[in-house]
Coordinates of C-alpha atoms in Angstrom, one line a residue:
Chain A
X7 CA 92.3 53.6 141.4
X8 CA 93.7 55.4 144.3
X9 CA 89.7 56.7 145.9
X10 CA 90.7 59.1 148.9
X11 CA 94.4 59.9 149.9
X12 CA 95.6 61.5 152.8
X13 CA 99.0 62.3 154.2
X14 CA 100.6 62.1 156.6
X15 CA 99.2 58.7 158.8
X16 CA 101.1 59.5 161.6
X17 CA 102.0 62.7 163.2
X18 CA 103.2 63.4 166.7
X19 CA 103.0 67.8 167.5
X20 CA 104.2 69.6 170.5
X21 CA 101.3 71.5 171.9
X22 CA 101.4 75.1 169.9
X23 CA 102.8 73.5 166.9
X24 CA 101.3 74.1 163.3
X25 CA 100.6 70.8 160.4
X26 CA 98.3 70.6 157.6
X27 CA 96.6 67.6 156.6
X28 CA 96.6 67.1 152.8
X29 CA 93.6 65.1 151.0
X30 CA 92.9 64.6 147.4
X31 CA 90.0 62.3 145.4
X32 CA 90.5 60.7 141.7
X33 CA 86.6 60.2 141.8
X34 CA 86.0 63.7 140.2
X35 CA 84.0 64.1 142.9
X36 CA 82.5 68.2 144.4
X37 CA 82.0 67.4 147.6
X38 CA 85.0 67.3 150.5
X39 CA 85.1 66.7 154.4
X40 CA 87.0 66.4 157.2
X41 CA 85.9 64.5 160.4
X42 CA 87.7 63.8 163.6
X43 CA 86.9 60.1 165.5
X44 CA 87.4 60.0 169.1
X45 CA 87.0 56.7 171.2
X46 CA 83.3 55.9 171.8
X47 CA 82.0 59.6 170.0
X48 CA 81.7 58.4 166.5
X49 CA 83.0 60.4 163.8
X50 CA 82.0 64.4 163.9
X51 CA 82.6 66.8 160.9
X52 CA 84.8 69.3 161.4
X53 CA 84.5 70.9 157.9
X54 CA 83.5 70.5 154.4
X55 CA 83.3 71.7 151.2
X56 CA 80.2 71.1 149.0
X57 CA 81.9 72.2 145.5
X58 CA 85.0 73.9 144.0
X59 CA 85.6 77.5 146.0
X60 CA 82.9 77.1 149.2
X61 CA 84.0 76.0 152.5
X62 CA 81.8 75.3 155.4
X63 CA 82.0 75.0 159.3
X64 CA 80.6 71.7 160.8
X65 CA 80.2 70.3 163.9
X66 CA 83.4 71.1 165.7
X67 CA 85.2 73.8 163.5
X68 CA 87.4 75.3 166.4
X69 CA 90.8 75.4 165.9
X70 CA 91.2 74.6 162.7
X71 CA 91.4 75.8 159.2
X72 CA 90.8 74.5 155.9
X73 CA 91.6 75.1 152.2
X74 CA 89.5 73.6 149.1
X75 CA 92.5 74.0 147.1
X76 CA 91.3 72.9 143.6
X77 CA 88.4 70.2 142.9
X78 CA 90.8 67.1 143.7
X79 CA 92.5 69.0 147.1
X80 CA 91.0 70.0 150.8
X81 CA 93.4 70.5 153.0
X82 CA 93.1 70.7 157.0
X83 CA 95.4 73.1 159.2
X84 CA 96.4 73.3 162.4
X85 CA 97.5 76.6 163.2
X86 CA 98.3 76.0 167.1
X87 CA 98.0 72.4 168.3
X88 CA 96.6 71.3 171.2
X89 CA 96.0 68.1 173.2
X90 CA 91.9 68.3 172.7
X91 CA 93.0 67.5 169.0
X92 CA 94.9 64.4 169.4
X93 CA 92.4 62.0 167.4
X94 CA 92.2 60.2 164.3
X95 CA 91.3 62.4 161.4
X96 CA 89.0 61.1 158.4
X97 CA 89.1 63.1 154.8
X98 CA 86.0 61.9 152.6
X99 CA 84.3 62.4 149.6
X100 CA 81.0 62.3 147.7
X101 CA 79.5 63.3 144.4
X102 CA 77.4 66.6 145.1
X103 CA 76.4 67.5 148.7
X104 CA 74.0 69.3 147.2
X105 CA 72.0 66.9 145.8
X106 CA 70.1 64.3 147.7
X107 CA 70.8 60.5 146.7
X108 CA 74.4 61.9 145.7
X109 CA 76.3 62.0 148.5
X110 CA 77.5 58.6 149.1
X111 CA 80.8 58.8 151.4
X112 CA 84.0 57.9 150.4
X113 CA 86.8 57.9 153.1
X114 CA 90.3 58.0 152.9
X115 CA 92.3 55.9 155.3
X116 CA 93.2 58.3 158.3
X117 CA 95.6 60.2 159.8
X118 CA 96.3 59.6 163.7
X119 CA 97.5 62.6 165.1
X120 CA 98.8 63.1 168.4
X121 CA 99.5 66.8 170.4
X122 CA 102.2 66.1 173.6
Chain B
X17 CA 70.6 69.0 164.8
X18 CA 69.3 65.3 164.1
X19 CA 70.3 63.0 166.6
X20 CA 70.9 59.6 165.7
X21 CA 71.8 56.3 168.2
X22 CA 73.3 53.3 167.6
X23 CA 72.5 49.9 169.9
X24 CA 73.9 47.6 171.1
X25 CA 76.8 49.6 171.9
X26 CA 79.2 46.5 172.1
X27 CA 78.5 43.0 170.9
X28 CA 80.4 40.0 170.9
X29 CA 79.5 36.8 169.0
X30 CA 80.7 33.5 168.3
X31 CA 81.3 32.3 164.1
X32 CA 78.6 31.6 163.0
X33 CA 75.8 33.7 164.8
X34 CA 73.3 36.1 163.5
X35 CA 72.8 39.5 164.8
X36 CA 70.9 42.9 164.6
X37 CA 72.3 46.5 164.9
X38 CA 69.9 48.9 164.9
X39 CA 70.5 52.9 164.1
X40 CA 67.7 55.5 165.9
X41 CA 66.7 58.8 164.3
X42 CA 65.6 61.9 165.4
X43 CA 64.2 63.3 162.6
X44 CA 62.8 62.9 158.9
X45 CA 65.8 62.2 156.7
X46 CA 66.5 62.2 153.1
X47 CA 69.6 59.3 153.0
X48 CA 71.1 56.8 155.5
X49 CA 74.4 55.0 155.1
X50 CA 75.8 52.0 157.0
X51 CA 79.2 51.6 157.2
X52 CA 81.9 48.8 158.2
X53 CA 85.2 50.1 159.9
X54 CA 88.0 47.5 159.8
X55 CA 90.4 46.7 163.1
X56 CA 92.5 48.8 160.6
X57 CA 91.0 51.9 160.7
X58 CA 89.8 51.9 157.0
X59 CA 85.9 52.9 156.6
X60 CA 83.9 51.2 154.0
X61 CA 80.6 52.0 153.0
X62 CA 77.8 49.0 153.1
X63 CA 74.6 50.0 152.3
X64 CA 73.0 53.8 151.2
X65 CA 70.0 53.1 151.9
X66 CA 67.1 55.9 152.3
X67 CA 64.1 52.9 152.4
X68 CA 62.9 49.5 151.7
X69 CA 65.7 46.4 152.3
X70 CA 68.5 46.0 150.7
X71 CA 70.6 42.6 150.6
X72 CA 74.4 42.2 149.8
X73 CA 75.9 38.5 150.1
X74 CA 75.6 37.6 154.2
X75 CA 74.3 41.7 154.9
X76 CA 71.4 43.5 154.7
X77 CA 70.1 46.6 156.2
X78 CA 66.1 47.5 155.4
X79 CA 65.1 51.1 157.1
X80 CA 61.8 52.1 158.0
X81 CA 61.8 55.9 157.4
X82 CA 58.7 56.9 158.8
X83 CA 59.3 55.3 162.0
X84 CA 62.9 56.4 162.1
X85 CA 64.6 53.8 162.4
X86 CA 67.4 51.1 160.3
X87 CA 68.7 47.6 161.3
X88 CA 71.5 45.8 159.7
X89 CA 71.6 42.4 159.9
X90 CA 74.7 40.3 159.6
X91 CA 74.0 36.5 158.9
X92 CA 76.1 33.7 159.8
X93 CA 79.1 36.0 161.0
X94 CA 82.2 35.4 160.2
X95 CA 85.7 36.7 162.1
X96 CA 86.2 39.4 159.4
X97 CA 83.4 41.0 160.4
X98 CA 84.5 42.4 163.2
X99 CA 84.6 46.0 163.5
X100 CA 82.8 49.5 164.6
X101 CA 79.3 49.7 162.2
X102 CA 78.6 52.8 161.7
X103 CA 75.0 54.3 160.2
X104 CA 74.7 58.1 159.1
X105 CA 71.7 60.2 158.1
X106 CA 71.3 63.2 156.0
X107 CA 68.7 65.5 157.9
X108 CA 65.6 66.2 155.4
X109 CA 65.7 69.5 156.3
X110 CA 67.8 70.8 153.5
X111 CA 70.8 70.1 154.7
X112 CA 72.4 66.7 153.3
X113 CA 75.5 66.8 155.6
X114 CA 75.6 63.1 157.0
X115 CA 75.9 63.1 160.4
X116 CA 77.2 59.4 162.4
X117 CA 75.7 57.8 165.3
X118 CA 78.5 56.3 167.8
X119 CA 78.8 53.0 166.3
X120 CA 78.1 49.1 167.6
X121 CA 81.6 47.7 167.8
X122 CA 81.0 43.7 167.0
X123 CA 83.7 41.0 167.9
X124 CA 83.2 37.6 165.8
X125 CA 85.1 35.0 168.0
X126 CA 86.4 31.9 166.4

């Protein structure tokens, strides 16, 4: 029972280099997000995706892209890296963003990136 | 957007020891979540938790809705509970996007 995965763990980007971060949930859940955790700021969404086909900006959406790619997939893309990015970057899950009492988070385990 | 704040920020105990965290709120919300974060990294979700008290071995959490406010209590601590605890709220205003407070990072010293 695998939950969240995401790939890669460990990435190291010039600055103005692209990478996509891949994701993907056995848990049949709808709901996908991406959040970013930087020393002492918590964890801040970046993107989500409540079901199948919708995408949505969060919190701090600049400078990235994303792709709900199929119901298990949402992938994160950096189209032009830069050092403001270096952080640790949390994929997640939950049943139905829609619906309140069904969105218990599931993360998966991180990927630390770093822009030189 | 809701605000929400964690305190203490930091806090170290010895084994053994009780302690407190307590997670703010700006605003009415639907849902609140507390979660443990390992020295690892990996996030792991302790308590969802929109009201009342809930109990889970040496945890518990109990939140207090209309006064905005959640504690989690961690009895007789133990080194493997150390970690960042997080809480995170979903806004009642119709969006149910959780949103995290900074987290109390806890050290349980031998």
């Amino acid at each position: 029972n695998a939950g969240v995965t995401q790939t890669p763990k460990f990435q190291v980007l010039k600055t103005g280099q692209s990478m996509t971060l891949q994701c993907a949930q056995d848990m049949n859940h709808n709901s996908m997000y991406w959040y970013r955790q930087d020393p002492g700021m918590g964890l801040r969404l970046i993107y989500y995706s409540a079901s199948e086909g919708t995408t949505d900006k969060g919190e701090v959406p600049n400078g990235y892209n994303v792709s709900r790619l199929n119901k298990r997939e949402f992938s994160l893309r950096l189209e032009s890296a830069a050092p403001s990015q270096t952080s640790v970057y949390f994929c997640a899950s939950s049943q139905n963003i829609l619906l309140s009492g069904a969105n218990v988070l599931t993360f998966g385990a991180g990927s630390r990136l770093t822009v030189l | 957007g809701i605000q929400v704040e964690q305190s203490p920020p930091d806090l170290i105990l010895q084994e053994g020891a009780n302690s407190t965290l307590r997670c703010n709120f700006s605003d009415s919300v639907n849902n609140l979540q507390w979660f443990h974060q390992n020295p690892w990294g990996q996030l792991i979700n302790l308590f969802y938790i929109p009201s009342g008290t809930k109990q889970n071995g040496r945890l518990s959490a109990t939140t207090v809705a209309t006064e905005r406010y959640s504690l989690l209590y961690i009895s007789s601590s133990q080194t493997t509970d150390s970690g960042v605890y997080f809480c995170a709220v979903e806004g009642a205003g119709g969006s149910y996007i959780p949103t995290f407070g900074r987290g109390t990072s806890l050290i349980v010293h031998p």
